[in-house]
MMTF fields as JSON, N, C-alpha, C and O atoms, coordinates in Angstrom:
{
  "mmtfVersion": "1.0.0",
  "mmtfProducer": "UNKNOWN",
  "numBonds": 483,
  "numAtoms": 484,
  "numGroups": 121,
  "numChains": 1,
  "numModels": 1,
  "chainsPerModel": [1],
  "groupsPerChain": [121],
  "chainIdList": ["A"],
  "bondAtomList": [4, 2, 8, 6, 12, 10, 16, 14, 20, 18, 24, 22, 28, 26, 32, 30, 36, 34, 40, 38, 44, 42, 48, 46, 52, 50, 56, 54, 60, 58, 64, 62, 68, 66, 72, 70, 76, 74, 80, 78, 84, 82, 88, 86, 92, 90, 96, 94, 100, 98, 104, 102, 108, 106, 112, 110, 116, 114, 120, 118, 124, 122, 128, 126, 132, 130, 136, 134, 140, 138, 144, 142, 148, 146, 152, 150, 156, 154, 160, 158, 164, 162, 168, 166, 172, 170, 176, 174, 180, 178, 184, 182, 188, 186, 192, 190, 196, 194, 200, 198, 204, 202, 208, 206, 212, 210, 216, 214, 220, 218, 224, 222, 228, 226, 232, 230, 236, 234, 240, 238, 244, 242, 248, 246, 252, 250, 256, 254, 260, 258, 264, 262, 268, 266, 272, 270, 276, 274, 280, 278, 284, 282, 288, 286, 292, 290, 296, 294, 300, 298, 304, 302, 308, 306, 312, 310, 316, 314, 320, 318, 324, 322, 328, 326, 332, 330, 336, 334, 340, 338, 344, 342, 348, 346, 352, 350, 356, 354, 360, 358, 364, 362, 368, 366, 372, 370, 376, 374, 380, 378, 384, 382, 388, 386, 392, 390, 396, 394, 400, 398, 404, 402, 408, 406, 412, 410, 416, 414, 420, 418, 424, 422, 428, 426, 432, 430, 436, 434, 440, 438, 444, 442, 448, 446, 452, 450, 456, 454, 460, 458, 464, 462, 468, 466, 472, 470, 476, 474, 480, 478],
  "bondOrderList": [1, 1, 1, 1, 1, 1, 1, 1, 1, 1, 1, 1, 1, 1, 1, 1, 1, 1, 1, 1, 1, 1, 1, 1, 1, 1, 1, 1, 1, 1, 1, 1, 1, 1, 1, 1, 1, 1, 1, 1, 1, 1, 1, 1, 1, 1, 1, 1, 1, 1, 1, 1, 1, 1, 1, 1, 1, 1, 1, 1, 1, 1, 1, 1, 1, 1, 1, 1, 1, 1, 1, 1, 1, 1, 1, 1, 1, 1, 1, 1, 1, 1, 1, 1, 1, 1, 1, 1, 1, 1, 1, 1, 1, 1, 1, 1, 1, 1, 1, 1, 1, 1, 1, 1, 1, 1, 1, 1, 1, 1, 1, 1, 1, 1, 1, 1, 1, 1, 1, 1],
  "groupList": [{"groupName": "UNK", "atomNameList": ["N", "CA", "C", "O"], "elementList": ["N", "C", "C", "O"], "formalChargeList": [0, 0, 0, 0], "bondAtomList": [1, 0, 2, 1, 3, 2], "bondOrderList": [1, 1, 2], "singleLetterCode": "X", "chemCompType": "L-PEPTIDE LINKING"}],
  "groupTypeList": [0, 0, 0, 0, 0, 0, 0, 0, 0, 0, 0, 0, 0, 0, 0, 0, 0, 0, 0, 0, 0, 0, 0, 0, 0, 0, 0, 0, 0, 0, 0, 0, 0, 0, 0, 0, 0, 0, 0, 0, 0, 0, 0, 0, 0, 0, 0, 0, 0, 0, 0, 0, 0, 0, 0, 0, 0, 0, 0, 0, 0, 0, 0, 0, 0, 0, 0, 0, 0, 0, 0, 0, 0, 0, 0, 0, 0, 0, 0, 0, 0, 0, 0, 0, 0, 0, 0, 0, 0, 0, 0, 0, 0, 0, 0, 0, 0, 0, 0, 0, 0, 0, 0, 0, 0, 0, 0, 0, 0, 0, 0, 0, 0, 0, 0, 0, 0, 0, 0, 0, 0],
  "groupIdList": [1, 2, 3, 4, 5, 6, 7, 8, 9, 10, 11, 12, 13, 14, 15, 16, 17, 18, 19, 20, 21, 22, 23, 24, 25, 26, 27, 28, 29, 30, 31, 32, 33, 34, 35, 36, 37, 38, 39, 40, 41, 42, 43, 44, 45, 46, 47, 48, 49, 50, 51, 52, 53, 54, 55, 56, 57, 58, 59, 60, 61, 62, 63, 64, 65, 66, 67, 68, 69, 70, 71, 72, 73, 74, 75, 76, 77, 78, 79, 80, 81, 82, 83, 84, 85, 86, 87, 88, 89, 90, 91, 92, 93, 94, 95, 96, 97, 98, 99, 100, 101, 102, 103, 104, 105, 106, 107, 108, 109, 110, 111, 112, 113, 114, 115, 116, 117, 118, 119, 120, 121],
  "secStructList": [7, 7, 4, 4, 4, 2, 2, 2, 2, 2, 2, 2, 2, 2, 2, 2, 7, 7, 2, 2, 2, 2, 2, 6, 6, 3, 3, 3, 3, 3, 3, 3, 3, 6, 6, 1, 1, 7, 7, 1, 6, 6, 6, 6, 1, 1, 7, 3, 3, 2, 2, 2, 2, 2, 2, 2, 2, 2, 2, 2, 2, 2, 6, 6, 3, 3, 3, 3, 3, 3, 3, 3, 3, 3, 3, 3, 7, 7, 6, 6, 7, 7, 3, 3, 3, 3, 3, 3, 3, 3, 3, 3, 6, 6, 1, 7, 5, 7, 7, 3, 3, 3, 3, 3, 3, 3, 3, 3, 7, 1, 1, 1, 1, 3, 3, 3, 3, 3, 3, 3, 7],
  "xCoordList": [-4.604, -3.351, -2.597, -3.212, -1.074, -0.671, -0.285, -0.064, -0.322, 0.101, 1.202, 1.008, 2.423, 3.465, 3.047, 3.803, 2.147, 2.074, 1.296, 1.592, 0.236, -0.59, -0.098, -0.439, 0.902, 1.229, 1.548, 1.157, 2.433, 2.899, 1.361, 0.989, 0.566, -0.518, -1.404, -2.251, -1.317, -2.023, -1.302, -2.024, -0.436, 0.391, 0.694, 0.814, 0.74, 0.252, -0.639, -0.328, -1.576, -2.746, -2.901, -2.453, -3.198, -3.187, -2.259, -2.631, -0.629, 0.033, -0.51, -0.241, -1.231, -1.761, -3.338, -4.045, -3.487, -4.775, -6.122, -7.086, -5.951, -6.983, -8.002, -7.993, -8.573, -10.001, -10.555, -10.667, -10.934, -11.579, -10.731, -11.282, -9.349, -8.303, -7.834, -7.637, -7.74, -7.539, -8.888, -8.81, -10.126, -11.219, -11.402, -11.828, -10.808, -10.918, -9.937, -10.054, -9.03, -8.361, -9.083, -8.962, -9.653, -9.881, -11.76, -12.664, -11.755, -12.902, -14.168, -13.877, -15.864, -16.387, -16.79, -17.254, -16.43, -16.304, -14.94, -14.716, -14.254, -12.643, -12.856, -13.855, -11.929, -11.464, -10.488, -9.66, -10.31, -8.784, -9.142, -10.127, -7.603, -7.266, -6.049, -4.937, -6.368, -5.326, -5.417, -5.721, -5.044, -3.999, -4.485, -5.303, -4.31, -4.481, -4.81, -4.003, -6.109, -6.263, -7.493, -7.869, -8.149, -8.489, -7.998, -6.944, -8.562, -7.849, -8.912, -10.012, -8.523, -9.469, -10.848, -12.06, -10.528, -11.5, -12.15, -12.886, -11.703, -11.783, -12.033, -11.386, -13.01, -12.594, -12.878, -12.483, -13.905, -13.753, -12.599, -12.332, -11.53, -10.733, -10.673, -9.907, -12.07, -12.254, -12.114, -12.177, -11.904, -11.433, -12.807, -13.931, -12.528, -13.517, -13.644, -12.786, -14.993, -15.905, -16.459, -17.125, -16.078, -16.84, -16.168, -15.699, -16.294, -16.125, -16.467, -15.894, -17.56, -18.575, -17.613, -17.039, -17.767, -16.723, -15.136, -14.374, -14.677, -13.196, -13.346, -12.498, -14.375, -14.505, -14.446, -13.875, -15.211, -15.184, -14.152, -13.853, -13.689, -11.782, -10.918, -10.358, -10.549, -10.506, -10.619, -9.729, -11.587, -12.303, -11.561, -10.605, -11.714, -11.074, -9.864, -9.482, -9.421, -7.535, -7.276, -6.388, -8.011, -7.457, -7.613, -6.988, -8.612, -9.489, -8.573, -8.897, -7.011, -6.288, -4.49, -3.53, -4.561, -3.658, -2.918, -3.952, -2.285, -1.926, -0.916, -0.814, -0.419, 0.316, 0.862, 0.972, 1.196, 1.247, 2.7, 2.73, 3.613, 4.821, 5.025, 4.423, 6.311, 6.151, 7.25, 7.296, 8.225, 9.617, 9.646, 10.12, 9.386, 9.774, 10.811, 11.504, 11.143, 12.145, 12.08, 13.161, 11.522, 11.353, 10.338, 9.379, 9.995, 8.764, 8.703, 9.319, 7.834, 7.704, 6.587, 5.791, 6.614, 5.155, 5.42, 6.424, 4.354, 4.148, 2.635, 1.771, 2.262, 1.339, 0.442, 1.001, -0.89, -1.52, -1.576, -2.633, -0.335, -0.053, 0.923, 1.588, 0.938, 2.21, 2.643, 1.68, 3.768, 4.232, 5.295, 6.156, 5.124, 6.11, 6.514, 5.742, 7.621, 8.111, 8.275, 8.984, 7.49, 7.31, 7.156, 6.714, 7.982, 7.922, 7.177, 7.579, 5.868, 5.113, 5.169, 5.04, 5.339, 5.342, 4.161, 3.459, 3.55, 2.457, 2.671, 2.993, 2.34, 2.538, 1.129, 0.234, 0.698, -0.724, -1.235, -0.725, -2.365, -2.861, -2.04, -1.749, -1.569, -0.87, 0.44, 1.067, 0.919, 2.006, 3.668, 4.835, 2.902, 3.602, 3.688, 2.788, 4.732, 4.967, 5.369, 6.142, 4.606, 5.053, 5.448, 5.087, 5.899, 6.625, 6.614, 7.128, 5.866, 6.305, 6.477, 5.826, 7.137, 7.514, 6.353, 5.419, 6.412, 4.612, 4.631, 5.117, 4.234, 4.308, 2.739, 1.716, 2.813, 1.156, 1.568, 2.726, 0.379, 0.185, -1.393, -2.535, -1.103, -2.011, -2.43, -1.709, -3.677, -4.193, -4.876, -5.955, -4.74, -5.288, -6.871, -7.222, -7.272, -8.548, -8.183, -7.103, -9.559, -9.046, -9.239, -9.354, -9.23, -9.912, -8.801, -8.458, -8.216, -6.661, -6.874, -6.12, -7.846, -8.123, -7.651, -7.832, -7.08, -7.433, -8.514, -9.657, -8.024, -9.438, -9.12, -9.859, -7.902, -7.907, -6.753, -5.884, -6.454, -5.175, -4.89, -5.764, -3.35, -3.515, -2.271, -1.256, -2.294, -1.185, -0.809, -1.406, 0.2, 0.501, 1.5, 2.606, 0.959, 1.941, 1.523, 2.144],
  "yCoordList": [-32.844, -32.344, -31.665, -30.988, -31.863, -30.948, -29.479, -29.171, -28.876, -27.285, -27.281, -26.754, -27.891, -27.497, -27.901, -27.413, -28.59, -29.07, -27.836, -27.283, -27.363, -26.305, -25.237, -25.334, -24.144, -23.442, -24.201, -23.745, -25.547, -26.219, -26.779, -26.264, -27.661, -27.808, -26.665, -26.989, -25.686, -24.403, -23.856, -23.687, -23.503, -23.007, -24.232, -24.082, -25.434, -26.56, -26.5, -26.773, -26.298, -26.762, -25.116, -25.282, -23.829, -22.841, -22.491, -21.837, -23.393, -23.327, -24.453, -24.412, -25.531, -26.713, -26.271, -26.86, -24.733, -24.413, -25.517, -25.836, -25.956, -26.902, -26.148, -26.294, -25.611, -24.848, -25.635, -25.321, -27.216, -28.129, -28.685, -28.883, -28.803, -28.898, -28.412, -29.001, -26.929, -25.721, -24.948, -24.355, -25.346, -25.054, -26.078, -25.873, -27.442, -28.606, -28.364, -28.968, -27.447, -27.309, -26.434, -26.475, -25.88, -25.276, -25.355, -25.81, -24.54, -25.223, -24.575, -23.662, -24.967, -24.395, -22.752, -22.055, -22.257, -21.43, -20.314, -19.523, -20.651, -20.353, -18.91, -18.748, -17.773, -16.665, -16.616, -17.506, -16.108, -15.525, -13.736, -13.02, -13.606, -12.516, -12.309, -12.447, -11.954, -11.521, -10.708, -11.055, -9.387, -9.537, -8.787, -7.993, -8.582, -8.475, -6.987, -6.342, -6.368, -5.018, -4.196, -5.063, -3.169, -3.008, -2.838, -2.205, -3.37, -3.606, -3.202, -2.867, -3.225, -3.114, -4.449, -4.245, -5.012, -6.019, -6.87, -7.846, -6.273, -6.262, -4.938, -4.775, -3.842, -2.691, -2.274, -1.228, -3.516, -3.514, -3.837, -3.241, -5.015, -5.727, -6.685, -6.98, -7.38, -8.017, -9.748, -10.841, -9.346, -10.997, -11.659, -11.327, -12.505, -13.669, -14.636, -15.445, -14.475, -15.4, -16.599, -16.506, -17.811, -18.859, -19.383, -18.614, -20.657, -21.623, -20.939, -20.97, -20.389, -19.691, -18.25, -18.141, -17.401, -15.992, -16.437, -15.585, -17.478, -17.794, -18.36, -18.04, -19.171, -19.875, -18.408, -18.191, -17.643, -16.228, -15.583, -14.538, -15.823, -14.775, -15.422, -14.617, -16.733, -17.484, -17.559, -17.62, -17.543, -17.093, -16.081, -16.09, -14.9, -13.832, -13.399, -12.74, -14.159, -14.171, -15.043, -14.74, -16.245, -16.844, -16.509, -16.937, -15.507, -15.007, -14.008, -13.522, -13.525, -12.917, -13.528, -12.999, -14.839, -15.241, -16.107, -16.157, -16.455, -17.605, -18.911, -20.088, -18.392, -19.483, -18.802, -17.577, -19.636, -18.959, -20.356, -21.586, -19.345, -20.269, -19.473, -18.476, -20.206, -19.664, -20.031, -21.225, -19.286, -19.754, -19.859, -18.765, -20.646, -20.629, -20.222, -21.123, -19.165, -18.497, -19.013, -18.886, -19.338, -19.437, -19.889, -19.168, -21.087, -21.197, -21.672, -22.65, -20.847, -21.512, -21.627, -21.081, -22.841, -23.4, -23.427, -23.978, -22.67, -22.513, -22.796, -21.97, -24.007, -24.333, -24.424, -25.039, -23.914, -24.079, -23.29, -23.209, -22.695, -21.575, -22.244, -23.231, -21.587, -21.643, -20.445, -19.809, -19.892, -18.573, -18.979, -19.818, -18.086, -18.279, -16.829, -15.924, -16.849, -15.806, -16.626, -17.63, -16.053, -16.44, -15.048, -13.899, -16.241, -15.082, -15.706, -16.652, -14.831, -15.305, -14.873, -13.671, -15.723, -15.149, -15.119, -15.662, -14.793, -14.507, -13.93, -12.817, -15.213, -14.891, -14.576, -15.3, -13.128, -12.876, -13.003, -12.767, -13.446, -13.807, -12.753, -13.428, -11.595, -10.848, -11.481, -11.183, -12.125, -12.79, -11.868, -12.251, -10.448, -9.851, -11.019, -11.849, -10.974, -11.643, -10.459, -9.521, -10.793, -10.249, -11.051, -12.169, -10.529, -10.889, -10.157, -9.041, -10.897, -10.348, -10.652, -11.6, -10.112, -10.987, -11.16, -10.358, -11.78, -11.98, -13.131, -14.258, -12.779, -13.132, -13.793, -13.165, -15.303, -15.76, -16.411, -16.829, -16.709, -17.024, -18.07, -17.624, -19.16, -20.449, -20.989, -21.715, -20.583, -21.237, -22.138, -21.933, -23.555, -24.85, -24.826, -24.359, -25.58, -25.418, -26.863, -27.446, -27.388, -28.44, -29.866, -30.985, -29.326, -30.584, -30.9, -31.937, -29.921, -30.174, -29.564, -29.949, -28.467, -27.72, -25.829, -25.12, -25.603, -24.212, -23.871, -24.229, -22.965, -21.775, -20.691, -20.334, -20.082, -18.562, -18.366, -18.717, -17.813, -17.646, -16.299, -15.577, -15.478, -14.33, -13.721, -13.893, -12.933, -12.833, -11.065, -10.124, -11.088, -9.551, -9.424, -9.965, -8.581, -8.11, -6.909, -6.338],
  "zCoordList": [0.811, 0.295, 1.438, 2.262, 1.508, 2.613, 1.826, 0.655, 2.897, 2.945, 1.904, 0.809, 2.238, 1.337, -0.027, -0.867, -0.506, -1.97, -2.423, -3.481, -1.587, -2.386, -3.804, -4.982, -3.076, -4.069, -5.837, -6.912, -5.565, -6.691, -7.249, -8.303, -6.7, -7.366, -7.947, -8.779, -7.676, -7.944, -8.729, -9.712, -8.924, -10.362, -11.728, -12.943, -10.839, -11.861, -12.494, -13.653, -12.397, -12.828, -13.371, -14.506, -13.313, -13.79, -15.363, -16.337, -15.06, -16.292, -16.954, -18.154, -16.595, -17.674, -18.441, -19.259, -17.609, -18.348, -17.675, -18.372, -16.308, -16.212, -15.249, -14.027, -15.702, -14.663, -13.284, -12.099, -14.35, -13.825, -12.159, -11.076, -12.497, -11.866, -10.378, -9.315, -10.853, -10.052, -8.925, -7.849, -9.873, -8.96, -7.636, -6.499, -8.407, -7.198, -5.895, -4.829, -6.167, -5.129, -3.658, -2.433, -4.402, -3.363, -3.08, -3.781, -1.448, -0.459, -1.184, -1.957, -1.039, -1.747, -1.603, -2.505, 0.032, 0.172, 0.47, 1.387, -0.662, -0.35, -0.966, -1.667, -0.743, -0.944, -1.91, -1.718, -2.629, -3.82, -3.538, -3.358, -3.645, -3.849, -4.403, -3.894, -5.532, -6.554, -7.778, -8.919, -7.241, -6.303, -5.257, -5.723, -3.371, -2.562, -2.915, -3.585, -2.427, -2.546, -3.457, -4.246, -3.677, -5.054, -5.915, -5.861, -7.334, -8.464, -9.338, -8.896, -11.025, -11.884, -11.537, -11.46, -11.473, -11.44, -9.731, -9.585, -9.046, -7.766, -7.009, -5.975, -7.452, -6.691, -5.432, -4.916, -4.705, -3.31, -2.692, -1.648, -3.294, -2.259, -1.442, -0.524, -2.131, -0.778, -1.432, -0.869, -2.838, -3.348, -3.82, -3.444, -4.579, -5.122, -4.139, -3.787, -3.635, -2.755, -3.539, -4.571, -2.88, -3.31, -5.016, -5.855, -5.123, -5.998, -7.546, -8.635, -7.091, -8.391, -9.137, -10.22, -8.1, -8.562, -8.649, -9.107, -8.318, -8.439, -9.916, -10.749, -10.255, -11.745, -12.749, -13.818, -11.969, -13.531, -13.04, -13.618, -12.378, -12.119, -12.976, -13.72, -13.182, -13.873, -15.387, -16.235, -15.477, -17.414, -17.346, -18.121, -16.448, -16.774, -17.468, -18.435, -16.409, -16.532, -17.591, -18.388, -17.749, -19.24, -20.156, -21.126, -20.227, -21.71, -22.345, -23.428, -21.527, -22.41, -22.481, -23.041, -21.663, -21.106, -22.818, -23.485, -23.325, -24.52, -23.673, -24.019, -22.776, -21.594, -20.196, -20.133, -19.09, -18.051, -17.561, -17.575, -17.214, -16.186, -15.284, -14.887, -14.856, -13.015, -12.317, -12.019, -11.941, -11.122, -9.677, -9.37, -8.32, -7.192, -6.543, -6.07, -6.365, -5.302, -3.914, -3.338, -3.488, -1.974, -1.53, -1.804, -0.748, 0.131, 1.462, 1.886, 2.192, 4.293, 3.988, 3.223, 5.061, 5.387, 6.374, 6.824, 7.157, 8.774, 9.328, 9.034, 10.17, 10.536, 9.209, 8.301, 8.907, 8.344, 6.943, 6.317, 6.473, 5.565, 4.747, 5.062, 3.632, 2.967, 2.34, 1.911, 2.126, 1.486, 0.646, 0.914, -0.756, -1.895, -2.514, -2.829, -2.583, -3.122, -4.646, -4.709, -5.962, -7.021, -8.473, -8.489, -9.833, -10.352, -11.71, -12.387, -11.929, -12.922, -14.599, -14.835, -15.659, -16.766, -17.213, -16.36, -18.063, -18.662, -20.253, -20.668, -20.956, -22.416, -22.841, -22.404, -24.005, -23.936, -25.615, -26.711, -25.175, -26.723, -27.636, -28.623, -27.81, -28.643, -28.703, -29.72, -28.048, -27.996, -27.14, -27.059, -26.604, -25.838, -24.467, -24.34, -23.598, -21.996, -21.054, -21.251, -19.969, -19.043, -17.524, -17.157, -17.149, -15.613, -14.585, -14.507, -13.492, -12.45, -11.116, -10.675, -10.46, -8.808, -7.67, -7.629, -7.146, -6.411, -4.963, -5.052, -4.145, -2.756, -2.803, -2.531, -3.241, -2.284, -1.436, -1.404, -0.259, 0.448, 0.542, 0.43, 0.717, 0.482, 1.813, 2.497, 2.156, 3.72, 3.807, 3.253, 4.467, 3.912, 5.214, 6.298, 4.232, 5.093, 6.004, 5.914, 7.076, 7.958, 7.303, 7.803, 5.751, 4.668, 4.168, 3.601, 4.408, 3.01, 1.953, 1.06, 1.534, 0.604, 0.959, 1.949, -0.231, 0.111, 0.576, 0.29, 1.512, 2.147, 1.307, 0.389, 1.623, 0.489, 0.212, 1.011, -0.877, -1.972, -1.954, -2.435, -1.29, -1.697, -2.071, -1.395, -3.239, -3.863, -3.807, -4.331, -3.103, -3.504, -4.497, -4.503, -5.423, -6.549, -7.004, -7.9]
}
């Protein structure tokens, strides 16, 4: 896959709900971080290691999610990166949505796969 397709296949496949999909994108030892930093569910910071902890970040986030879209503002792809200025909705099993503005950054491995995903928001 090239660099510039990443972000779109990765929010593809996240709003189609495809696990199976979205895990294929990326390398078996790829990184996520999202969002960049400690978080409730991250309180080292240091992101979901590997194929395995990205699959239960995943469960995670869907297990309260009811649908997920996503607007592109902006994207560079520079050498082996890509950056998007993006704004995510998130409709939740209660049927409340939320939104919010979010900077990832998608680093392709030398396979054409993500290496690591990282989203500041």
């Amino acid at each position: 896959m090239n660099t510039e397709d990443m972000p779109l296949a990765s929010l593809n496949a996240v709003k189609a709900q495809d696990r199976t999909g979205w895990l294929a994108l990326f390398e078996d030892d790829a990184v996520v971080q999202d969002p960049v930093g400690p978080c409730e569910w991250d309180p080292s910071g240091e992101g979901q290691n590997g194929k395995e902890a990205i699959g239960r970040f995943y469960d995670m986030f869907m297990s309260f999610q009811q649908s997920f879209n996503y607007e592109i503002h902006h994207q560079v792809v520079r050498g082996n990166e890509a950056a998007v200025s993006v704004t995510l909705h998130v409709t939740m099993k209660d049927g409340t949505t939320q939104s919010s503005r979010a900077i990832n950054i998608y680093k392709a491995s030398k396979n054409g796969k993500i290496a690591s995903l990282r989203s500041f928001w």
